[in-house]
Amino acid sequence: MATSAFGLGIDQADVRAVIHVCVPETIDRFYQEVGRGGRDGRASISLMLYTETDIKIARGINENSAITVERGLQRWQNMFANKTPLSDGRFRVPTDTPPSLLPEDIDMRGTQNKANRAWNIRTLTLMNRAGLIEIDFEEPPLKKSFELEEIYNQAWENYRNHKIISIRNQSHLDKVTWEFQVEPIRLQRQSWSYKNINLMIEALKAKRCISKIFQEAYTISFQGTEGIRNKVTVSRTCGGCPVCREKRVKPFAGIMPEPSPVLHNKGVFVGEELERLLWGENLLLIFYDSLEEKGKKRQINRVFRWLLEQNIKNVIAPDQFREHFIKEVNLIQNGFIFWWSNYQPLKMPCVATFIFHSPGEKLPLSYISKNSMPQAPRIILLSIDTPDPNRNDRKMIDVFSGRHFKFDSFCTEIGV
């Protein structure tokens, strides 16, 4: 027996059953609760105990999650009236301010009122989505900066009860602006909320596979408007819902979709020294003689660390070098890499890439193709005996006309 808070941040692997004694107000919350079971990959069940009254309560909670324009504007006017201007044109606004001083809002007063603060934050979020303001980040207070626990707690409470915002529309206090800019966003969010609760209720007495209900809940159709996310396709998976069991459909797992790399649209930067060696090109080959020479692996580790310092982020290398390379990453402050078992330009972040090609293996054409991640520099370490991928009767080092070094010469160039 537990409240919904139990599911937040809890990863108890061996939960075999989840019993719901009320109806969640959204299909998202139901999915989150169900997800507490079977996290170790073994079978688990979900049992929902509810009455028609529980459904009405869930609908009521869902409907009360959308603030009206009048109420939202009232909250914003009071928050903005108590703002603190900052030197850079931004404002610090309190999120513990009650919507009004009217008798009906007496329950919303007090700095400890969590419901009031939640409604104010929803108002700011709605305004942010409508383009009236922009919510900015502020560093939280650090405990080590305060000598006394009491003063630190006061600073943290002040941080929690305020948000930093920038004004994006100077008519943010006008009701007409709210009606034309905020109301469409509010109605859209309300529509999503209604869809969410309706899918939840459908799941209680489902006549179709539960996975289809979840698929509908989480699929995002493409909208060609700037700033709107691309289409998100959800793959169905069913471990044996009541509908499928009744129809004798065996449990099935769908195809796991690959996420779009989050760094594809970011700028590609490398250190000045590497940029000098690339000399305007995005492909650099480094040819080594042998990996068996004494001290060669240690020297390769040093080259790898130098490349990390030059902002290399994608790494494709043999498994036997993985442990050594990870140690080099850990030696660099804030160092991190994306480790890949093979070259996958469509999935990899568009950042500088290092490829350690093992001797005796055929060189994939994608490694040297100009159409393969053209914006991101690639540094390829390969054997001097690597054949040309187009013709096995000649070596790559003899025909490659782009930027390239022999390993020892490269080490001399970078001072390793």
Short mmCIF file of C-alpha atoms in Angstrom, two decimals:
data_model
loop_
_atom_site.label_atom_id
_atom_site.label_comp_id
_atom_site.label_asym_id
_atom_site.label_seq_id
_atom_site.Cartn_x
_atom_site.Cartn_y
_atom_site.Cartn_z
CA MET A 1 0.00 0.00 0.00
CA ALA A 2 1.54 3.34 -1.01
CA THR A 3 0.73 6.80 -2.30
CA SER A 4 1.67 7.84 -5.84
CA ALA A 5 4.78 9.52 -4.41
CA PHE A 6 6.26 6.04 -3.92
CA GLY A 7 6.73 5.74 -7.67
CA LEU A 8 8.87 8.87 -7.97
CA GLY A 9 12.53 7.94 -8.09
CA ILE A 10 11.92 4.41 -6.75
CA ASP A 11 13.52 1.52 -8.62
CA GLN A 12 12.48 -1.63 -6.72
CA ALA A 13 13.27 -4.32 -9.29
CA ASP A 14 11.31 -7.29 -7.95
CA VAL A 15 7.78 -5.85 -7.62
CA ARG A 16 5.49 -8.63 -8.87
CA ALA A 17 2.11 -6.87 -8.60
CA VAL A 18 0.79 -3.30 -8.64
CA ILE A 19 -2.68 -2.75 -7.14
CA HIS A 20 -4.41 0.55 -7.97
CA VAL A 21 -7.12 1.52 -5.46
CA CYS A 22 -8.18 4.66 -7.33
CA VAL A 23 -8.42 5.74 -10.95
CA PRO A 24 -5.46 7.88 -12.13
CA GLU A 25 -6.55 11.18 -13.68
CA THR A 26 -4.40 10.60 -16.78
CA ILE A 27 -3.18 7.64 -18.82
CA ASP A 28 0.36 8.99 -18.22
CA ARG A 29 0.01 8.54 -14.48
CA PHE A 30 -1.40 5.04 -14.94
CA TYR A 31 1.57 4.15 -17.15
CA GLN A 32 3.95 5.48 -14.53
CA GLU A 33 2.27 3.45 -11.78
CA VAL A 34 2.22 0.27 -13.86
CA GLY A 35 5.91 0.78 -14.56
CA ARG A 36 6.75 0.07 -10.91
CA GLY A 37 6.22 -3.66 -11.57
CA GLY A 38 8.46 -6.12 -13.38
CA ARG A 39 11.47 -3.84 -13.65
CA ASP A 40 13.72 -6.90 -13.47
CA GLY A 41 12.25 -8.18 -16.74
CA ARG A 42 10.10 -10.86 -15.13
CA ALA A 43 6.31 -11.19 -15.35
CA SER A 44 4.15 -8.95 -13.16
CA ILE A 45 0.49 -7.97 -13.00
CA SER A 46 -1.49 -4.75 -12.61
CA LEU A 47 -4.86 -4.87 -10.83
CA MET A 48 -7.23 -1.88 -10.83
CA LEU A 49 -9.93 -1.68 -8.09
CA TYR A 50 -12.42 1.11 -8.76
CA THR A 51 -16.02 2.26 -8.65
CA GLU A 52 -17.98 4.72 -10.80
CA THR A 53 -17.37 7.30 -8.07
CA ASP A 54 -13.62 6.88 -8.57
CA ILE A 55 -14.05 7.66 -12.28
CA LYS A 56 -15.97 10.87 -11.43
CA ILE A 57 -13.21 11.88 -9.00
CA ALA A 58 -10.54 11.28 -11.65
CA ARG A 59 -12.49 13.41 -14.15
CA GLY A 60 -12.82 16.18 -11.59
CA ILE A 61 -9.09 16.20 -10.82
CA ASN A 62 -8.34 16.25 -14.56
CA GLU A 63 -10.70 19.16 -15.25
CA ASN A 64 -9.29 21.18 -12.34
CA SER A 65 -5.77 21.01 -13.81
CA ALA A 66 -6.52 23.70 -16.44
CA ILE A 67 -6.63 27.30 -15.27
CA THR A 68 -9.02 29.78 -16.89
CA VAL A 69 -7.82 32.94 -18.67
CA GLU A 70 -9.48 35.18 -16.09
CA ARG A 71 -7.94 33.33 -13.18
CA GLY A 72 -4.56 33.04 -14.85
CA LEU A 73 -4.42 36.76 -15.62
CA GLN A 74 -5.42 37.54 -12.04
CA ARG A 75 -2.60 35.38 -10.72
CA TRP A 76 -0.09 36.90 -13.12
CA GLN A 77 -1.08 40.49 -12.23
CA ASN A 78 -0.47 39.79 -8.55
CA MET A 79 2.84 38.02 -9.21
CA PHE A 80 4.05 40.83 -11.47
CA ALA A 81 2.96 43.51 -8.98
CA ASN A 82 5.33 41.91 -6.45
CA LYS A 83 8.24 41.47 -8.87
CA THR A 84 11.85 42.41 -8.23
CA PRO A 85 13.65 43.98 -11.24
CA LEU A 86 17.10 42.57 -12.03
CA SER A 87 19.97 44.50 -13.57
CA ASP A 88 19.80 42.68 -16.92
CA GLY A 89 16.16 43.50 -17.68
CA ARG A 90 14.76 40.29 -16.23
CA PHE A 91 12.47 40.01 -13.21
CA ARG A 92 12.22 37.77 -10.17
CA VAL A 93 8.55 37.01 -9.53
CA PRO A 94 7.14 35.29 -6.43
CA THR A 95 5.25 32.03 -6.90
CA ASP A 96 3.75 32.04 -3.38
CA THR A 97 1.58 35.14 -3.98
CA PRO A 98 -2.20 34.45 -3.63
CA PRO A 99 -4.40 35.23 -6.68
CA SER A 100 -6.31 37.95 -4.84
CA LEU A 101 -7.25 39.32 -1.41
CA LEU A 102 -10.87 38.27 -1.81
CA PRO A 103 -12.44 36.12 0.94
CA GLU A 104 -12.79 33.13 -1.41
CA ASP A 105 -9.00 33.07 -1.86
CA ILE A 106 -8.20 32.97 1.85
CA ASP A 107 -7.17 29.31 1.55
CA MET A 108 -4.54 30.29 -1.03
CA ARG A 109 -2.62 32.57 1.34
CA GLY A 110 0.58 31.68 3.12
CA THR A 111 4.07 30.84 1.91
CA GLN A 112 3.59 27.15 2.75
CA ASN A 113 0.57 26.71 0.48
CA LYS A 114 1.80 24.16 -2.08
CA ALA A 115 -1.43 24.21 -4.11
CA ASN A 116 -1.22 27.97 -4.58
CA ARG A 117 2.42 27.76 -5.68
CA ALA A 118 1.58 24.94 -8.11
CA TRP A 119 -1.19 27.02 -9.72
CA ASN A 120 1.16 30.01 -10.09
CA ILE A 121 3.80 27.85 -11.75
CA ARG A 122 1.16 26.44 -14.12
CA THR A 123 0.24 30.03 -14.99
CA LEU A 124 3.86 30.91 -15.77
CA THR A 125 4.26 27.74 -17.84
CA LEU A 126 1.14 28.59 -19.82
CA MET A 127 2.43 32.12 -20.47
CA ASN A 128 5.80 30.74 -21.52
CA ARG A 129 4.14 28.44 -24.08
CA ALA A 130 2.02 31.33 -25.35
CA GLY A 131 5.10 33.51 -25.90
CA LEU A 132 4.28 36.22 -23.34
CA ILE A 133 7.26 35.49 -21.10
CA GLU A 134 10.34 33.28 -21.03
CA ILE A 135 11.18 31.39 -17.86
CA ASP A 136 14.93 31.53 -17.20
CA PHE A 137 17.14 29.27 -15.14
CA GLU A 138 18.66 30.35 -11.85
CA GLU A 139 21.38 28.49 -9.96
CA PRO A 140 20.06 27.09 -6.65
CA PRO A 141 21.81 28.09 -3.41
CA LEU A 142 24.74 25.87 -2.44
CA LYS A 143 24.92 24.65 1.13
CA LYS A 144 28.67 25.22 1.32
CA SER A 145 28.08 28.95 0.77
CA PHE A 146 26.24 29.32 4.07
CA GLU A 147 27.72 29.01 7.55
CA LEU A 148 24.39 28.44 9.32
CA GLU A 149 21.82 25.78 8.42
CA GLU A 150 18.97 28.18 9.18
CA ILE A 151 20.21 30.81 6.72
CA TYR A 152 20.69 28.14 4.05
CA ASN A 153 17.13 26.89 4.56
CA GLN A 154 15.81 30.44 4.24
CA ALA A 155 17.77 30.93 1.01
CA TRP A 156 16.44 27.66 -0.39
CA GLU A 157 12.85 28.58 0.52
CA ASN A 158 13.29 31.94 -1.20
CA TYR A 159 14.69 30.17 -4.28
CA ARG A 160 11.78 27.72 -4.39
CA ASN A 161 9.19 30.50 -4.09
CA HIS A 162 10.54 32.61 -6.98
CA LYS A 163 11.09 32.29 -10.72
CA ILE A 164 13.24 34.38 -13.05
CA ILE A 165 11.40 35.56 -16.16
CA SER A 166 11.96 37.76 -19.21
CA ILE A 167 9.11 39.68 -20.87
CA ARG A 168 8.58 38.69 -24.52
CA ASN A 169 5.28 40.55 -25.10
CA GLN A 170 4.86 44.02 -23.60
CA SER A 171 1.07 43.57 -23.57
CA HIS A 172 1.32 40.68 -21.13
CA LEU A 173 -1.04 42.38 -18.63
CA ASP A 174 -3.83 43.01 -21.15
CA LYS A 175 -6.87 40.75 -21.13
CA VAL A 176 -7.17 41.00 -24.93
CA THR A 177 -3.64 39.60 -25.29
CA TRP A 178 -4.53 36.69 -23.04
CA GLU A 179 -7.70 35.97 -25.00
CA PHE A 180 -5.88 35.91 -28.34
CA GLN A 181 -2.54 34.31 -27.35
CA VAL A 182 -3.03 32.39 -24.13
CA GLU A 183 -6.54 31.02 -24.64
CA PRO A 184 -5.67 28.90 -27.75
CA ILE A 185 -2.75 27.29 -25.86
CA ARG A 186 -4.97 26.73 -22.81
CA LEU A 187 -7.68 25.08 -24.93
CA GLN A 188 -5.06 22.88 -26.59
CA ARG A 189 -3.72 21.73 -23.22
CA GLN A 190 -7.26 21.17 -21.98
CA SER A 191 -7.98 19.07 -25.07
CA TRP A 192 -4.91 16.95 -24.30
CA SER A 193 -6.12 16.54 -20.72
CA TYR A 194 -9.58 15.39 -21.86
CA LYS A 195 -8.00 12.92 -24.29
CA ASN A 196 -5.76 11.65 -21.50
CA ILE A 197 -8.61 10.92 -19.07
CA ASN A 198 -10.77 9.40 -21.81
CA LEU A 199 -7.97 7.01 -22.77
CA MET A 200 -7.58 6.15 -19.09
CA ILE A 201 -11.26 5.31 -18.77
CA GLU A 202 -11.16 3.31 -22.01
CA ALA A 203 -8.26 1.28 -20.58
CA LEU A 204 -10.49 0.20 -17.67
CA LYS A 205 -12.89 -1.63 -19.98
CA ALA A 206 -10.73 -1.92 -23.06
CA LYS A 207 -12.08 -3.45 -26.24
CA ARG A 208 -8.74 -3.09 -28.01
CA CYS A 209 -5.19 -3.98 -27.03
CA ILE A 210 -3.87 -1.75 -24.25
CA SER A 211 -0.76 -1.11 -26.35
CA LYS A 212 -2.95 0.63 -28.95
CA ILE A 213 -4.26 2.96 -26.26
CA PHE A 214 -0.74 3.82 -25.12
CA GLN A 215 0.33 4.22 -28.76
CA GLU A 216 -2.42 6.77 -29.30
CA ALA A 217 -1.51 8.59 -26.08
CA TYR A 218 2.17 9.03 -26.91
CA THR A 219 2.25 9.40 -30.71
CA ILE A 220 2.90 12.97 -31.87
CA SER A 221 1.87 13.85 -35.41
CA PHE A 222 4.13 16.06 -37.51
CA GLN A 223 3.36 19.77 -37.53
CA GLY A 224 5.24 21.95 -39.96
CA THR A 225 5.35 24.91 -37.60
CA GLU A 226 8.69 26.25 -36.47
CA GLY A 227 9.45 25.27 -32.91
CA ILE A 228 7.12 22.25 -32.92
CA ARG A 229 8.67 18.83 -32.43
CA ASN A 230 8.92 16.40 -35.32
CA LYS A 231 6.68 13.37 -35.56
CA VAL A 232 7.11 10.83 -32.78
CA THR A 233 6.15 7.27 -33.69
CA VAL A 234 5.41 4.78 -30.90
CA SER A 235 6.02 1.07 -31.37
CA ARG A 236 3.49 -1.28 -29.76
CA THR A 237 4.43 -3.94 -27.22
CA CYS A 238 2.03 -6.16 -25.28
CA GLY A 239 2.91 -8.64 -22.57
CA GLY A 240 -0.57 -10.14 -22.50
CA CYS A 241 -3.38 -7.65 -21.78
CA PRO A 242 -6.96 -8.94 -21.12
CA VAL A 243 -8.05 -8.16 -24.69
CA CYS A 244 -5.16 -10.06 -26.27
CA ARG A 245 -5.60 -12.99 -23.88
CA GLU A 246 -9.28 -13.22 -24.79
CA LYS A 247 -8.45 -13.14 -28.50
CA ARG A 248 -5.56 -15.58 -27.93
CA VAL A 249 -2.98 -13.14 -29.25
CA LYS A 250 0.48 -14.08 -28.04
CA PRO A 251 2.59 -11.47 -26.22
CA PHE A 252 4.69 -9.50 -28.67
CA ALA A 253 7.43 -6.87 -28.69
CA GLY A 254 7.46 -4.12 -31.30
CA ILE A 255 10.40 -2.54 -33.05
CA MET A 256 12.24 -0.14 -30.78
CA PRO A 257 12.47 3.23 -32.56
CA GLU A 258 15.81 5.01 -32.66
CA PRO A 259 15.77 8.51 -31.13
CA SER A 260 16.94 11.44 -33.20
CA PRO A 261 20.36 12.62 -31.98
CA VAL A 262 19.96 15.64 -29.75
CA LEU A 263 23.18 17.20 -31.01
CA HIS A 264 22.49 17.08 -34.75
CA ASN A 265 21.57 20.75 -34.91
CA LYS A 266 24.35 22.04 -32.70
CA GLY A 267 27.51 23.73 -33.90
CA VAL A 268 30.55 21.50 -34.44
CA PHE A 269 33.65 22.80 -32.68
CA VAL A 270 37.17 21.41 -32.34
CA GLY A 271 40.28 22.75 -30.66
CA GLU A 272 42.58 25.18 -32.44
CA GLU A 273 45.40 22.65 -32.85
CA LEU A 274 43.17 20.01 -34.41
CA GLU A 275 41.55 22.63 -36.63
CA ARG A 276 45.04 23.61 -37.82
CA LEU A 277 45.90 19.99 -38.68
CA LEU A 278 42.59 19.50 -40.51
CA TRP A 279 43.45 22.53 -42.65
CA GLY A 280 39.87 23.17 -43.72
CA GLU A 281 39.04 19.50 -44.28
CA ASN A 282 36.67 17.33 -42.25
CA LEU A 283 38.56 14.06 -42.73
CA LEU A 284 42.01 13.19 -41.38
CA LEU A 285 43.66 9.77 -41.69
CA ILE A 286 46.48 8.62 -39.38
CA PHE A 287 48.35 5.47 -40.45
CA TYR A 288 50.11 3.26 -37.89
CA ASP A 289 52.68 0.51 -38.58
CA SER A 290 52.04 -2.00 -35.81
CA LEU A 291 50.22 -2.24 -32.48
CA GLU A 292 52.70 -4.78 -31.13
CA GLU A 293 55.62 -2.39 -30.73
CA LYS A 294 56.66 -1.70 -27.14
CA GLY A 295 54.87 1.32 -25.74
CA LYS A 296 52.59 1.70 -28.78
CA LYS A 297 49.33 1.30 -26.84
CA ARG A 298 50.50 3.82 -24.26
CA GLN A 299 51.30 6.27 -27.04
CA ILE A 300 47.88 5.67 -28.62
CA ASN A 301 46.29 6.46 -25.24
CA ARG A 302 48.16 9.78 -25.18
CA VAL A 303 47.00 10.62 -28.69
CA PHE A 304 43.47 9.72 -27.68
CA ARG A 305 43.64 12.03 -24.68
CA TRP A 306 44.92 14.84 -26.89
CA LEU A 307 41.97 14.30 -29.22
CA LEU A 308 39.59 14.46 -26.27
CA GLU A 309 41.10 17.79 -25.29
CA GLN A 310 40.44 18.92 -28.87
CA ASN A 311 36.70 18.20 -28.33
CA ILE A 312 36.37 14.74 -29.86
CA LYS A 313 33.04 13.30 -28.62
CA ASN A 314 32.10 10.27 -30.78
CA VAL A 315 34.42 7.28 -30.39
CA ILE A 316 34.48 3.99 -32.34
CA ALA A 317 37.30 1.69 -31.21
CA PRO A 318 38.13 -2.00 -30.56
CA ASP A 319 36.83 -3.39 -27.27
CA GLN A 320 40.35 -4.11 -25.99
CA PHE A 321 41.02 -0.36 -25.89
CA ARG A 322 37.76 0.57 -24.20
CA GLU A 323 38.96 0.32 -20.61
CA HIS A 324 42.12 2.30 -21.36
CA PHE A 325 40.21 4.99 -23.24
CA ILE A 326 37.62 5.38 -20.48
CA LYS A 327 40.46 5.98 -18.02
CA GLU A 328 41.72 8.80 -20.24
CA VAL A 329 38.23 10.32 -20.33
CA ASN A 330 38.06 10.26 -16.52
CA LEU A 331 41.32 12.20 -16.30
CA ILE A 332 39.78 15.18 -18.10
CA GLN A 333 37.59 17.59 -16.16
CA ASN A 334 33.97 17.36 -17.37
CA GLY A 335 35.13 14.87 -20.01
CA PHE A 336 32.60 12.63 -21.70
CA ILE A 337 32.27 10.64 -24.94
CA PHE A 338 29.62 8.82 -26.94
CA TRP A 339 30.93 5.25 -27.33
CA TRP A 340 29.78 3.37 -30.43
CA SER A 341 30.40 -0.23 -31.47
CA ASN A 342 30.27 0.77 -35.15
CA TYR A 343 29.93 3.84 -37.32
CA GLN A 344 26.28 4.96 -37.52
CA PRO A 345 26.22 8.51 -38.97
CA LEU A 346 22.40 8.73 -39.04
CA LYS A 347 22.15 7.98 -35.33
CA MET A 348 25.31 9.55 -33.97
CA PRO A 349 25.45 13.14 -32.72
CA CYS A 350 26.91 15.48 -35.32
CA VAL A 351 30.13 16.13 -33.40
CA ALA A 352 33.83 15.46 -33.97
CA THR A 353 34.44 11.72 -34.28
CA PHE A 354 37.44 9.45 -33.68
CA ILE A 355 37.53 6.02 -35.38
CA PHE A 356 40.13 3.42 -34.44
CA HIS A 357 40.05 0.92 -37.33
CA SER A 358 41.49 -2.50 -36.50
CA PRO A 359 44.15 -4.01 -38.81
CA GLY A 360 43.08 -6.71 -41.22
CA GLU A 361 39.51 -5.45 -41.53
CA LYS A 362 38.02 -3.92 -44.67
CA LEU A 363 37.60 -0.15 -44.48
CA PRO A 364 33.89 0.79 -44.88
CA LEU A 365 33.26 3.38 -47.58
CA SER A 366 31.09 5.33 -45.12
CA TYR A 367 34.25 6.16 -43.13
CA ILE A 368 35.66 8.28 -45.93
CA SER A 369 32.48 9.36 -47.73
CA LYS A 370 31.96 13.12 -47.97
CA ASN A 371 28.22 12.58 -47.59
CA SER A 372 28.67 10.86 -44.23
CA MET A 373 28.19 13.52 -41.53
CA PRO A 374 29.74 16.23 -43.76
CA GLN A 375 29.69 18.86 -41.00
CA ALA A 376 31.51 16.78 -38.39
CA PRO A 377 35.29 16.22 -38.50
CA ARG A 378 36.43 12.58 -38.57
CA ILE A 379 39.84 11.40 -37.45
CA ILE A 380 40.54 7.81 -38.47
CA LEU A 381 43.44 5.79 -37.05
CA LEU A 382 44.11 2.84 -39.36
CA SER A 383 46.80 0.38 -40.36
CA ILE A 384 49.32 1.39 -43.01
CA ASP A 385 48.42 -1.86 -44.80
CA THR A 386 44.70 -1.07 -45.04
CA PRO A 387 43.62 -1.66 -48.65
CA ASP A 388 41.66 0.81 -50.73
CA PRO A 389 37.96 -0.09 -50.18
CA ASN A 390 37.41 0.27 -53.93
CA ARG A 391 40.35 -1.95 -55.00
CA ASN A 392 42.07 -4.60 -52.91
CA ASP A 393 45.23 -4.51 -55.04
CA ARG A 394 46.37 -1.15 -53.69
CA LYS A 395 46.80 0.43 -50.26
CA MET A 396 44.77 3.29 -48.94
CA ILE A 397 47.86 5.28 -47.97
CA ASP A 398 49.03 5.23 -51.61
CA VAL A 399 45.83 6.59 -53.14
CA PHE A 400 44.30 8.85 -50.48
CA SER A 401 44.74 12.49 -51.53
CA GLY A 402 43.24 14.15 -48.45
CA ARG A 403 44.83 15.16 -45.16
CA HIS A 404 46.83 12.29 -43.66
CA PHE A 405 49.84 11.55 -41.43
CA LYS A 406 51.88 8.58 -40.40
CA PHE A 407 51.39 7.91 -36.71
CA ASP A 408 54.89 8.92 -35.58
CA SER A 409 54.75 12.15 -37.63
CA PHE A 410 51.35 12.98 -36.12
CA CYS A 411 52.72 12.42 -32.61
CA THR A 412 55.58 14.81 -33.40
CA GLU A 413 53.07 17.41 -34.69
CA ILE A 414 51.05 17.39 -31.47
CA GLY A 415 54.01 16.95 -29.11
CA VAL A 416 53.13 13.48 -27.81
#
